[in-house]
Coordinates of C-alpha atoms in Angstrom, one line a residue:
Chain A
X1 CA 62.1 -120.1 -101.5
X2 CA 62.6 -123.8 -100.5
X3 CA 63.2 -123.7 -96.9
X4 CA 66.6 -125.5 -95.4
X5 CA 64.4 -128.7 -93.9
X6 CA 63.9 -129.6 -97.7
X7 CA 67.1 -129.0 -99.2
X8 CA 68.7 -131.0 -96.5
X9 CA 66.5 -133.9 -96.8
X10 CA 67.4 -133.8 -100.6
X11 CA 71.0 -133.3 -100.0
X12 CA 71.2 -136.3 -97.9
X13 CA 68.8 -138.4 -100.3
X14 CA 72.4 -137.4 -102.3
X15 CA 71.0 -134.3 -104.3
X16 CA 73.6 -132.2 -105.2
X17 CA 72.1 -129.5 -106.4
X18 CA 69.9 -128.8 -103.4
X19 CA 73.2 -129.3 -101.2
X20 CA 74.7 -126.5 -103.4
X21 CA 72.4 -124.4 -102.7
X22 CA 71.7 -125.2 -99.0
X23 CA 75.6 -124.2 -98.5
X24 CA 75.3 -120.9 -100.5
X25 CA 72.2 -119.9 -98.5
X26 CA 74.5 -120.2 -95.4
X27 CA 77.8 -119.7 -96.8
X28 CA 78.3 -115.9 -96.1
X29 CA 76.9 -116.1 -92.4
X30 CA 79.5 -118.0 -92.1
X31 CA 82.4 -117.1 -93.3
X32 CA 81.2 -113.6 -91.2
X33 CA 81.2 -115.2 -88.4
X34 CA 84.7 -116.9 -89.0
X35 CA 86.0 -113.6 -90.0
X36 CA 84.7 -112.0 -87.0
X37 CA 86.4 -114.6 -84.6
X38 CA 89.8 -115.1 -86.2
X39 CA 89.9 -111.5 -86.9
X40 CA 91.9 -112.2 -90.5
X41 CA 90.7 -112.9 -93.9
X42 CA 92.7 -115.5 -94.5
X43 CA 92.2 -117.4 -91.1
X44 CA 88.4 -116.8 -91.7
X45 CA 88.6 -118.4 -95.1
X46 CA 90.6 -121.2 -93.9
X47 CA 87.7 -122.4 -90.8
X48 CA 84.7 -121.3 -93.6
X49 CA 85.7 -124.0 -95.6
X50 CA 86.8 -125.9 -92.9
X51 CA 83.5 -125.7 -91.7
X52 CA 81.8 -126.4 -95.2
X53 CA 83.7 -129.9 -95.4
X54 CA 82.5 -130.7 -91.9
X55 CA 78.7 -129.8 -92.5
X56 CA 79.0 -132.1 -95.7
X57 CA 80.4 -135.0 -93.7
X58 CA 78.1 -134.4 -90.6
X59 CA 74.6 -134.1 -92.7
X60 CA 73.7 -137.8 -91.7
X61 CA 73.7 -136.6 -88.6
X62 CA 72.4 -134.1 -88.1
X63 CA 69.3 -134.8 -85.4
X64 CA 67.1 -131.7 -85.8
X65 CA 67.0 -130.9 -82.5
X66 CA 68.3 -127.9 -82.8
X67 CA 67.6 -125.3 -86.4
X68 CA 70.1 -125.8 -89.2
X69 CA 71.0 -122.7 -88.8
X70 CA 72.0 -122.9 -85.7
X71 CA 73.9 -126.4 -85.7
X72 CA 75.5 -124.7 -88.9
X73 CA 77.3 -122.0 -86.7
X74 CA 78.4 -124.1 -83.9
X75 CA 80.4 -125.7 -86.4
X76 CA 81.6 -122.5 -87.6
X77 CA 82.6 -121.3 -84.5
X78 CA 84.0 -124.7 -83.7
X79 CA 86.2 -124.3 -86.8
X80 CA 86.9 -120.7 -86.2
X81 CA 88.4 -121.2 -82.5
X82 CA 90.1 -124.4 -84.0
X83 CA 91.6 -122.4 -86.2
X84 CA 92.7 -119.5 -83.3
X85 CA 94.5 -122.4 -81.8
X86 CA 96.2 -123.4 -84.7
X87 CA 97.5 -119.6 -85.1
X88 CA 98.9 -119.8 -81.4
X89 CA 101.0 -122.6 -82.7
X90 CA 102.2 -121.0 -85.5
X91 CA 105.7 -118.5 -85.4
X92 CA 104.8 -115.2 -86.2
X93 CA 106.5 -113.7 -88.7
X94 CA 105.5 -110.0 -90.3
X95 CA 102.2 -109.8 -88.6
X96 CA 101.3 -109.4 -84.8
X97 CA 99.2 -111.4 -83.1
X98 CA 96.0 -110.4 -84.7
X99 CA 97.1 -111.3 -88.0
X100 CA 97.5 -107.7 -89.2
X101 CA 100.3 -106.0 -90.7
X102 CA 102.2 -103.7 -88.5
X103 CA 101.3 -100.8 -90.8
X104 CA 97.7 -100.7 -89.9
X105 CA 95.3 -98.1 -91.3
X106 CA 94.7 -96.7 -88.0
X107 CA 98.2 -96.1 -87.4
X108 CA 98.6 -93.7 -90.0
X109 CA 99.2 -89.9 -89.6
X110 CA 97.4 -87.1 -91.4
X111 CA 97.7 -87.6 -95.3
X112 CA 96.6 -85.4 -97.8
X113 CA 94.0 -86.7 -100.5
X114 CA 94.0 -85.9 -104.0
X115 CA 91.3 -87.5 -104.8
X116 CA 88.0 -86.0 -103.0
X117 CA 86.7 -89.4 -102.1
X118 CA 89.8 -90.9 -101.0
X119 CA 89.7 -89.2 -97.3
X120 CA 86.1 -91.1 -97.1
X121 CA 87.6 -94.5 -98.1
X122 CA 90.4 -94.2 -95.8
X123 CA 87.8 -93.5 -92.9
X124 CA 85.8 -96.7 -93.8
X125 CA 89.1 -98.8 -93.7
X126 CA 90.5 -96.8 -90.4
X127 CA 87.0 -97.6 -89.4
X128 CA 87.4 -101.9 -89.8
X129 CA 90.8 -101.9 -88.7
X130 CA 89.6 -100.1 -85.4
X131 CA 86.9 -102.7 -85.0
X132 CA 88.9 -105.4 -85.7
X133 CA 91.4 -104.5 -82.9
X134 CA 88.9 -103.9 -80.8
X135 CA 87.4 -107.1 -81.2
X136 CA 90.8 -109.0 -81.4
X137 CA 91.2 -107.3 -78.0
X138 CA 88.3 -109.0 -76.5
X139 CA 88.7 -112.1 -74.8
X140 CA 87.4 -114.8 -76.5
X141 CA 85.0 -115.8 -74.5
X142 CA 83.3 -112.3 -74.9
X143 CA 83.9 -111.9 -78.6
X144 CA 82.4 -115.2 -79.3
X145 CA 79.0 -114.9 -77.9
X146 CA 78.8 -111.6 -79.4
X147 CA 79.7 -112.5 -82.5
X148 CA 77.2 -115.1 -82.6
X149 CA 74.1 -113.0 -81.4
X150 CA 74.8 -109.7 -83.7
X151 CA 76.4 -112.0 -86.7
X152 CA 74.9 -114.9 -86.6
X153 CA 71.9 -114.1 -85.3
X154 CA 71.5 -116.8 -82.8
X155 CA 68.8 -116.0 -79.6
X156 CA 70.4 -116.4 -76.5
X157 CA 69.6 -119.9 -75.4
X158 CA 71.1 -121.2 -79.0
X159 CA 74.4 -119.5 -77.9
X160 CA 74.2 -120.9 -74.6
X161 CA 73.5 -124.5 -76.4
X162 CA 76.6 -123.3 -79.2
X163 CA 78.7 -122.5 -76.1
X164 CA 77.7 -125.2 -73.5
X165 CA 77.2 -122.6 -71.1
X166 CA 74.2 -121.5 -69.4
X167 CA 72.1 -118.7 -70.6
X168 CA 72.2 -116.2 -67.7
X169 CA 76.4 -116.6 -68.6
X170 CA 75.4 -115.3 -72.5
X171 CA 73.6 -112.9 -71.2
X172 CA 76.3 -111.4 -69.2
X173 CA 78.9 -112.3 -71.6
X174 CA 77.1 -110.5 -74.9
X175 CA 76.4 -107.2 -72.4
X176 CA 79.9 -106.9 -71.1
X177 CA 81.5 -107.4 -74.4
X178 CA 79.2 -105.1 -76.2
X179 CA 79.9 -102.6 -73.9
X180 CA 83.5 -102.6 -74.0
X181 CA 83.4 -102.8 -77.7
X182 CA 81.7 -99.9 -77.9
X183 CA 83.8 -98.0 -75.5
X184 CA 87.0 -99.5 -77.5
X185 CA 85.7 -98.0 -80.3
X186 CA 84.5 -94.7 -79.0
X187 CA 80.8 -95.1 -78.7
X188 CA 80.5 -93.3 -75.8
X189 CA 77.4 -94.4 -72.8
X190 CA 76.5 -91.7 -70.7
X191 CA 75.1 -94.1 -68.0
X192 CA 77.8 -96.2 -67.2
X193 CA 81.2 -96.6 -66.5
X194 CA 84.3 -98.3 -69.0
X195 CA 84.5 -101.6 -68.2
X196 CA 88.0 -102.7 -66.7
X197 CA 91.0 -103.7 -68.9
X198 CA 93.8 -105.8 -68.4
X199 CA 96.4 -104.7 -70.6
X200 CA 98.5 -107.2 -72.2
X201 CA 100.3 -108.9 -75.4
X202 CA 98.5 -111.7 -76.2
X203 CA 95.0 -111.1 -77.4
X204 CA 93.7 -114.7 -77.4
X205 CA 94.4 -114.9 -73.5
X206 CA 91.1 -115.8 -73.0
X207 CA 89.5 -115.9 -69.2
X208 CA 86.8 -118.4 -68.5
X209 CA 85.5 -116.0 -65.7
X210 CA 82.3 -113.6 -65.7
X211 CA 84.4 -111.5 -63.0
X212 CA 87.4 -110.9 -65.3
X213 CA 87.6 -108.4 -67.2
X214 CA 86.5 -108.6 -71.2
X215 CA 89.6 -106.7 -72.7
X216 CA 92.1 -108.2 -73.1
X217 CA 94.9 -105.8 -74.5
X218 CA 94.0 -102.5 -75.1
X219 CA 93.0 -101.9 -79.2
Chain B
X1 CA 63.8 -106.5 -57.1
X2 CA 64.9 -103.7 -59.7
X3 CA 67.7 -102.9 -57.7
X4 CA 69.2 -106.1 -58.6
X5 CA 69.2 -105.1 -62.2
X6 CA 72.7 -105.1 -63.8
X7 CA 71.9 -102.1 -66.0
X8 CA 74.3 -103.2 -68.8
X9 CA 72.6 -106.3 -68.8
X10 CA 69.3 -104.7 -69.1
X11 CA 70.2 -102.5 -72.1
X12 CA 72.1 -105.2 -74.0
X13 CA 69.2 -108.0 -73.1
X14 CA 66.4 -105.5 -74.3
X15 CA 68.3 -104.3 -77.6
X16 CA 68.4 -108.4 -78.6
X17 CA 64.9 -108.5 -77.1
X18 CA 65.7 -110.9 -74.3
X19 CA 64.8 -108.6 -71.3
X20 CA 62.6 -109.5 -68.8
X21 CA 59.9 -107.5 -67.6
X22 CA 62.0 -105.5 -65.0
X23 CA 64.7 -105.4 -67.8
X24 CA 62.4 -103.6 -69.8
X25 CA 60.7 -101.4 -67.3
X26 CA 64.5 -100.4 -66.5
X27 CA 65.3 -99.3 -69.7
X28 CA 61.9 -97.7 -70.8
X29 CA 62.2 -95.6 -68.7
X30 CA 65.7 -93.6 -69.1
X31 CA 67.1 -91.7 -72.4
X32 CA 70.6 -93.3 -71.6
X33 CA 69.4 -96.8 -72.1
X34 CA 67.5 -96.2 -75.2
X35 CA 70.5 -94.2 -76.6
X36 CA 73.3 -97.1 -75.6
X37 CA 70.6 -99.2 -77.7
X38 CA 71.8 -97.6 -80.4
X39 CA 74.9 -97.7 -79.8
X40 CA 74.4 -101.4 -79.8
X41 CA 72.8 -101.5 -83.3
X42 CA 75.4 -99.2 -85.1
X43 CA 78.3 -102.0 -83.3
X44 CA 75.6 -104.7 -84.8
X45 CA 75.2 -103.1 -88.3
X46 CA 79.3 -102.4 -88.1
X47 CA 79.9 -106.6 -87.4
X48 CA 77.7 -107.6 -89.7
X49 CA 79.6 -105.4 -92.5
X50 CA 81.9 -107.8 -93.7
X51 CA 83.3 -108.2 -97.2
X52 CA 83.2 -111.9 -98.5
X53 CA 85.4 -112.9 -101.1
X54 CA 83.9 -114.5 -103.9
X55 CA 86.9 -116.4 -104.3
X56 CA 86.6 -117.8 -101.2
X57 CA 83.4 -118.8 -101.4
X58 CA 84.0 -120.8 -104.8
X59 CA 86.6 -122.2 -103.4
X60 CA 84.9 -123.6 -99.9
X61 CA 81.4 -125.4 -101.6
X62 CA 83.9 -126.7 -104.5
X63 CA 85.9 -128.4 -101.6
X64 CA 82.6 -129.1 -99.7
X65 CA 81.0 -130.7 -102.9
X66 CA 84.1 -132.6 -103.8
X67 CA 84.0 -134.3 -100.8
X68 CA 80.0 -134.9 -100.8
X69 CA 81.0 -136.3 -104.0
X70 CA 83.8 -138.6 -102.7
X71 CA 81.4 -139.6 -99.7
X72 CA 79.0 -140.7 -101.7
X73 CA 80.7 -143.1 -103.7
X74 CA 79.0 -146.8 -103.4
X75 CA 81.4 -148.6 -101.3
X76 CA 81.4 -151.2 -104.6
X77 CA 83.2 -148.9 -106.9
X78 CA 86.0 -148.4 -104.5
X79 CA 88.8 -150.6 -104.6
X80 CA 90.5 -151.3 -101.5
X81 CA 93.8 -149.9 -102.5
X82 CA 92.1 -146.6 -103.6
X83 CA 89.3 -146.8 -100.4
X84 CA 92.8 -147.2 -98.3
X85 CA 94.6 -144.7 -100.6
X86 CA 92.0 -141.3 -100.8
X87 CA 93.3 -138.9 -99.0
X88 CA 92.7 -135.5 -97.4
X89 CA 95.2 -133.3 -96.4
X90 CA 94.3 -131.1 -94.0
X91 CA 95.1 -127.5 -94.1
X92 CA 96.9 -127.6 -91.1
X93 CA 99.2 -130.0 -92.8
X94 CA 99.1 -128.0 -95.6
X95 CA 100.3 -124.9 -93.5
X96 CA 103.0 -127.0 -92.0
X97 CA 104.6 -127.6 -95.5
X98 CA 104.0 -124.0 -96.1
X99 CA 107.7 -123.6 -96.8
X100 CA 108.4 -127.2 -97.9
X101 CA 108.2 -126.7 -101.8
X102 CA 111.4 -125.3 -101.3
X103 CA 112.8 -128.0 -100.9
X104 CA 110.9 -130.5 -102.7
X105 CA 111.7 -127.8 -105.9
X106 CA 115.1 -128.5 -105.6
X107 CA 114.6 -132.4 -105.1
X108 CA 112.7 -132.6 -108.3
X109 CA 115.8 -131.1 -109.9
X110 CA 117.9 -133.8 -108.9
X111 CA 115.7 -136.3 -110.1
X112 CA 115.2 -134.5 -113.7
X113 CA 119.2 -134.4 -113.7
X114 CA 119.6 -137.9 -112.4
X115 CA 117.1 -139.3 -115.0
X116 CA 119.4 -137.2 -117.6
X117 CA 122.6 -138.6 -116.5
X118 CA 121.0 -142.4 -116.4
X119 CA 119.7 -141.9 -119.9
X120 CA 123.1 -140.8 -121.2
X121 CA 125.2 -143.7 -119.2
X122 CA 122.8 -146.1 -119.5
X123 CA 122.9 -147.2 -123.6
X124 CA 119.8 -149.7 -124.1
X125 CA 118.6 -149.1 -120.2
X126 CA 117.5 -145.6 -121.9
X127 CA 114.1 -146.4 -121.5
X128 CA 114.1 -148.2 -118.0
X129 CA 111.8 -146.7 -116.1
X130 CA 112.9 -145.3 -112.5
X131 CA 110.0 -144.8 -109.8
X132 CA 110.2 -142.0 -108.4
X133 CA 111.4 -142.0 -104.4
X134 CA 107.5 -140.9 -103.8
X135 CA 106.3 -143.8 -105.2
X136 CA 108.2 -146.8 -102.7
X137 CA 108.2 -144.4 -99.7
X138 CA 110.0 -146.2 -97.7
X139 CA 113.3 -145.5 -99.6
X140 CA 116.1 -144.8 -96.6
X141 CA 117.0 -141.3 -96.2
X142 CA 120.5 -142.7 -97.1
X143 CA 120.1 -144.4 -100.2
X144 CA 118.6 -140.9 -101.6
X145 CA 121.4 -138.9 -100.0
X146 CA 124.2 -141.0 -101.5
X147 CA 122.6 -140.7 -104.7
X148 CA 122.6 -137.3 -105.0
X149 CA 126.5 -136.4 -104.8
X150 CA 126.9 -138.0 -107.8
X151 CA 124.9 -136.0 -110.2
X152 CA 126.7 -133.1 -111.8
X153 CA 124.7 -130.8 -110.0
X154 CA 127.2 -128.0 -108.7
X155 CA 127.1 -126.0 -112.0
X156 CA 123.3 -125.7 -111.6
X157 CA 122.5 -125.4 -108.0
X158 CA 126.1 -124.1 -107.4
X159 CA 128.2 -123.8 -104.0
X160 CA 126.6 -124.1 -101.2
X161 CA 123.3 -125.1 -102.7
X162 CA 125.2 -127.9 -104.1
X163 CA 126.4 -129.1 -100.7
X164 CA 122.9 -129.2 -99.4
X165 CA 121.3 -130.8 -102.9
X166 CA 121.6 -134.4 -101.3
X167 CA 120.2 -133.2 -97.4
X168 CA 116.9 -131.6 -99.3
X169 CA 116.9 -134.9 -101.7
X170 CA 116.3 -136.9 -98.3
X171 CA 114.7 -134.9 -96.8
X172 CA 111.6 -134.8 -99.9
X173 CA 112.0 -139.0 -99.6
X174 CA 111.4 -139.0 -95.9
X175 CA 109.0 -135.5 -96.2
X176 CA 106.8 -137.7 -99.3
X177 CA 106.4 -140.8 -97.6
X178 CA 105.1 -138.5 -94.4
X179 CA 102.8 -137.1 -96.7
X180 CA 101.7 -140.6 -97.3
X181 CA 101.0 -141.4 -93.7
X182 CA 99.7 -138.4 -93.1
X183 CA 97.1 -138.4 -95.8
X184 CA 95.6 -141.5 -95.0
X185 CA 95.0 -140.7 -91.5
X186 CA 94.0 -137.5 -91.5
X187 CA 90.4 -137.4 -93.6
X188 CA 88.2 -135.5 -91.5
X189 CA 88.8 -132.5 -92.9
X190 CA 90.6 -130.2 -95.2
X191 CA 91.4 -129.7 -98.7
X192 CA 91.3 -132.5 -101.2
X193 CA 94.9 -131.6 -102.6
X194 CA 98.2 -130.0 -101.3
X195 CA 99.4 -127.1 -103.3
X196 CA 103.0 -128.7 -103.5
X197 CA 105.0 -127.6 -106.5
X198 CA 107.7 -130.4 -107.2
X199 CA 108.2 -129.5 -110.9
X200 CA 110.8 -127.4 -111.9
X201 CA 109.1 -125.4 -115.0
X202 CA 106.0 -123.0 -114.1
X203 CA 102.7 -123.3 -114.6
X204 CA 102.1 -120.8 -117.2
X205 CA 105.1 -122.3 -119.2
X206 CA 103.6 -125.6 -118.1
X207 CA 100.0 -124.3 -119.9
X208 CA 101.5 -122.1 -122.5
X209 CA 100.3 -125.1 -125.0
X210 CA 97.3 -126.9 -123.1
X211 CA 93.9 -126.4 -125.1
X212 CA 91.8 -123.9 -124.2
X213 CA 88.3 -125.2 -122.8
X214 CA 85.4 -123.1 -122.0
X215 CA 82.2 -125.6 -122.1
X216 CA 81.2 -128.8 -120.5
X217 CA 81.0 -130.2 -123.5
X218 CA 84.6 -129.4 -124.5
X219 CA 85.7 -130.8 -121.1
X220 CA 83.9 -133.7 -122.1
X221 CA 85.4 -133.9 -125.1
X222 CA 88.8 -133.5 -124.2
X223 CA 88.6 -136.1 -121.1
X224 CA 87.4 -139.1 -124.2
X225 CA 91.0 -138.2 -125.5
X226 CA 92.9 -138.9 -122.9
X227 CA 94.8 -142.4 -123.1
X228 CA 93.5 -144.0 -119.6
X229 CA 91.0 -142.7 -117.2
X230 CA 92.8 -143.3 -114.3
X231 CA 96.5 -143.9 -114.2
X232 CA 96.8 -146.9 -112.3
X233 CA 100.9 -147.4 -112.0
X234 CA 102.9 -145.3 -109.7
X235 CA 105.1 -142.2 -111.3
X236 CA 107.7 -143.2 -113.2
X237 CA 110.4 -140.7 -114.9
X238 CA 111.2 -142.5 -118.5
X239 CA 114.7 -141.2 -119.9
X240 CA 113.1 -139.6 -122.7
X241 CA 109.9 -137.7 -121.1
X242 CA 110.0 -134.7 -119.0
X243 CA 108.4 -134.4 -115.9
X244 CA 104.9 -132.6 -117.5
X245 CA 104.4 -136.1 -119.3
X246 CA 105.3 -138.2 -116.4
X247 CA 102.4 -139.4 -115.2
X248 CA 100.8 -140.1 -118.9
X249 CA 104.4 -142.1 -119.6
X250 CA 103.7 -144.2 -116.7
X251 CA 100.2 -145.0 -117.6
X252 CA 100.3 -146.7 -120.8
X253 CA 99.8 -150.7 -120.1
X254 CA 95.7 -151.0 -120.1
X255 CA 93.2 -148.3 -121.5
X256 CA 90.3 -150.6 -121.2
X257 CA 87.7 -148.5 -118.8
X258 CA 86.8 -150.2 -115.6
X259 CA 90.1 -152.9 -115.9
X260 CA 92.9 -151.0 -114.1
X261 CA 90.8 -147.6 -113.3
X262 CA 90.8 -148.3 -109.8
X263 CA 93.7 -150.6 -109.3
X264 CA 96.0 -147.7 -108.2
X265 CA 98.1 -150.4 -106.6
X266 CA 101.1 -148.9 -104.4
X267 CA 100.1 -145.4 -105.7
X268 CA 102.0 -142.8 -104.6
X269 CA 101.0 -140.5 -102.6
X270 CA 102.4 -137.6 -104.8
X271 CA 102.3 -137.0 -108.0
X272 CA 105.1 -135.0 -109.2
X273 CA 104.3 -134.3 -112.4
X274 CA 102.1 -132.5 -111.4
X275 CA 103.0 -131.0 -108.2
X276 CA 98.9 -132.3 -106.6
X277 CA 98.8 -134.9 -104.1
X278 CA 96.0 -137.1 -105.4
X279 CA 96.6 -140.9 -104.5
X280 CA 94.1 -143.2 -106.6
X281 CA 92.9 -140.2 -108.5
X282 CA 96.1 -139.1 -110.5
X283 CA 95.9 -135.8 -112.3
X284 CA 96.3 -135.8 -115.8
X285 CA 95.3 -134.0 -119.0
X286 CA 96.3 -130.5 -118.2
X287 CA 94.7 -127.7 -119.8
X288 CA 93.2 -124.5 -119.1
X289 CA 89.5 -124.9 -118.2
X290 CA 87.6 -121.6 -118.0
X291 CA 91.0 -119.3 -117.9
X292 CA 92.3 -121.8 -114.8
X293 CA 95.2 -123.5 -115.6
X294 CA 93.9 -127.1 -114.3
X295 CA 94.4 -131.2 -114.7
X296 CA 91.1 -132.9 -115.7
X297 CA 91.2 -136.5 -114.6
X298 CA 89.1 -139.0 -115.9
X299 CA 87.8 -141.1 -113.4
X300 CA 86.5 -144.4 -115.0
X301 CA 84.6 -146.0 -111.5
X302 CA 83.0 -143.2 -110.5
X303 CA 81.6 -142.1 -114.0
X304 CA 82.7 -138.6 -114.1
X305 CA 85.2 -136.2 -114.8
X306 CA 86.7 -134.0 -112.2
X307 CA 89.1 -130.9 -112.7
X308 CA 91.7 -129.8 -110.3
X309 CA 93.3 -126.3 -110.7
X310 CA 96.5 -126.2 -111.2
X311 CA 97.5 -123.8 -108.6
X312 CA 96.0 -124.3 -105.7
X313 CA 95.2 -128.5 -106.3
X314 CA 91.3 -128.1 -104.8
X315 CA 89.1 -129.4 -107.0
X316 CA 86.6 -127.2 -108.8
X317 CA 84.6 -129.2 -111.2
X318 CA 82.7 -132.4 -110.9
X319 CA 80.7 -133.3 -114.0
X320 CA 79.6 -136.6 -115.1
X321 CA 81.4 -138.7 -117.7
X322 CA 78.7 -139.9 -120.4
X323 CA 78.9 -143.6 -121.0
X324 CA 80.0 -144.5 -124.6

């Protein structure tokens, strides 16, 4: 497999083909991390290819300090929280906050399946509706450095570099978002305590402060 | 030193193997830890689980080549009333016209019926060309609400529809040339093309009778037929063409390749035929590429042939044009 160093020196010596490629390699990390942070399909497919058109137009320069893949998905998540902002400008109409219907999956009573399989489909979509409240209910500056480590793969100091933060602050941030994820979500730790909540209606209230608490609303 | 430890810390920082040596030692050495590292990897496996729609995808690296494409055109080849011209809108300014096709719907329909009622008053002025308010933008609000009254238009839009046919006339003139504006400044990001539909028939009535092309070849093929690469005037209604022929009509003066490709002098910014805002590359030559209902334009300085779809006015194809 051609590794990203040569298909982006052959993209920017105006080879399309290798450019094509170089953003399909990438394209789904992406668009998982956009989907992750917005927390909608359709607000995730707006920053993906909001993010595309800016790595296209930023190639020149591109400095290599850092790996692709790693400049790649600060763009993303650049276009991602762009694109939260945008929301928070936008009237609401039939969906809350998060971008979801009001008639989520997981708000549904018991049903009774005729088909076998059905109960086991419903589960999986209860199952991504619960996650995505729970994540939407993380402040943002929780659900981004997670998203980035367990999405995008990034080590800690490229988050910290992504985030402009230092890395002791990712490290903190990852672990105390994890953690209430997992107790939003009913993953239950037998060594430790539910992190605090601070109930309230807007999800993207972010803090900008370690000692505040990484939920936001409850999911 | 271990008591120092934030044990979430520890378990989270050794799951993304980022512990320290302490961290480690911590978490080695208790069942809890190892089993919240689990936790942690189901919650990893569970974000990473996320459906991406191929649709999507096409759609981003069509936009993303399009505009390595447009970027990559030599400076040369670019006039400057097209380099000044290209636009981008953005998808915020997409978003913020979300609604807007409303209204620029029912302005289209009182330029179809004003065209009509010229070309029945007007005797030998039957072929006089009108531009299109898009195509001055900087037509007063006024002039386009005063015009608009006058068209026998209460038996088609009816009542109160009919009282507000002149307000949503001005309000397309003034929304157009915003468009303009807008356009030109904004081309850092975005999509190449707003999905505004101006023209009052459908698409799939619109394509009912385009050719059907499946191959490069065939797209190739098609694009030699079509009377000008480029249409260089601005939109013009003609008395006796509809608004799916609009934008040929206007272009008929100079076929000759390279002469008036990339004069797109005073372009608009929209083209309504069409319902794509393209300026300097005006969509022609509709047809239905591949099962898309799109617009292949012929672009005669930059060699190649590039296909908009219909609906959502992003472009999806960029193929050279072979020289004759």
């Amino acid at each position: 497999m051609i590794d990203d160093a040569t298909l982006l020196d052959a993209a920017r010596n105006g080879d399309r083909s290798s450019l094509d490629q170089l953003l399909r390699r990438h394209y789904d990390r992406i668009y998982a991390v956009c989907r992750r942070i917005t927390g909608n399909d359709a607000d995730a497919a707006d920053a993906a290819q909001e993010a595309m058109i800016a790595i296209v137009r930023a190639l020149a320069k591109f400095d290599g300090r850092s790996t692709f893949s790693t400049w790649v998905y600060r763009i993303a998540t650049n276009a991602s929280l762009d694109e939260l902002r945008r929301r928070r400008r936008r009237p609401l109409t039939g969906l809350d906050a998060t971008g979801h219907g009001r008639d989520d999956a997981g708000d549904s009573g018991p049903v009774e399946h005729a088909d076998p399989d059905s109960g086991v489909r419903i589960d999986a979509i209860g199952d991504r509706a619960l996650l995505d409240r729970a994540l939407a209910g993380l402040a943002e500056d929780f659900r981004v450095p997670v998203v980035l480590r367990d999405v995008g793969d990034l080590d800690y100091a490229e988050i910290a570099a992504v985030l402009d933060v230092p890395v002791g602050t990712v490290k903190s941030r990852i672990a105390r978002g994890r953690a209430a994820l997992a107790v939003a979500l009913g993953r239950d730790f037998g060594n430790q305590s539910a992190p605090p909540r601070r109930p309230t209606n807007d999800p993207l209230d972010a803090n900008d402060h370690d000692d505040q608490p990484p939920m936001t609303r409850q999911p | 030193m271990t008591d120092n430890l934030d044990p979430t810390s520890a378990a989270s920082a050794a799951f993304d193997g980022e512990a320290n040596a302490d961290e480690r030692a911590l978490v080695e050495a208790s069942d809890a830890f190892r089993d919240e590292m689990s936790i942690y990897g189901t919650l990893r496996d569970d974000l990473r689980d996320v459906v991406v729609p191929a649709a999507a995808r096409e759609s981003a690296i069509s936009a993303a080549l399009a505009a390595f494409d447009l970027d990559r055109v030599p400076p040369a080849e670019i006039t400057p009333s097209s380099a000044t011209a290209a636009p981008v809108v953005s998808l915020a300014a997409r978003r913020q016209r979300q609604y807007g096709w409303l209204g620029a719907a029912a302005a289209a329909v009182v330029a179809v019926l004003v065209v009509g009622v010229i070309a029945r008053s007007g005797g030998e002025d039957q072929k006089t060309s009108l531009q299109a308010p898009s195509a001055q933008g900087t037509i007063p609000s006024d002039s386009a609400a005063k015009s608009a009254p006058a068209i026998e238009i209460a038996p088609v839009a009816g009542g109160a529809a009919a009282d507000t046919a002149a307000e949503t006339a001005a309000t397309t003139a003034a929304s157009t040339a915003e468009t303009t504006a807008e356009s030109t400044a904004d081309t850092t990001s975005g999509t190449l093309f707003s999905a505004e539909t101006a023209a009052t028939d459908s698409l799939s009535d619109r394509f009912a009778t385009a050719p059907r092309l499946d191959t490069e070849d065939q797209l190739v093929a098609f694009a030699s037929g079509l009377t000008t690469p480029i249409t260089p005037a601005p939109v013009a209604l003609t008395a006796d063409s509809d608004t799916a022929t609009a934008a040929s009509t206007a272009a008929t003066a100079d076929t000759s390749a390279g002469s008036t490709a990339t004069t797109a002098a005073a372009a608009p910014s929209r083209n309504d035929a069409t319902g794509c805002t393209a300026v300097g590359l005006e969509p022609a030559g509709p047809a239905v590429y591949q099962g898309r209902p799109v617009y292949v334009v012929r672009d005669g300085a930059g060699g190649r042939i590039i296909v908009i779809d219909a609906e959502t006015c992003t472009i999806t194809t960029v193929i050279p044009f072979p020289t004759p």
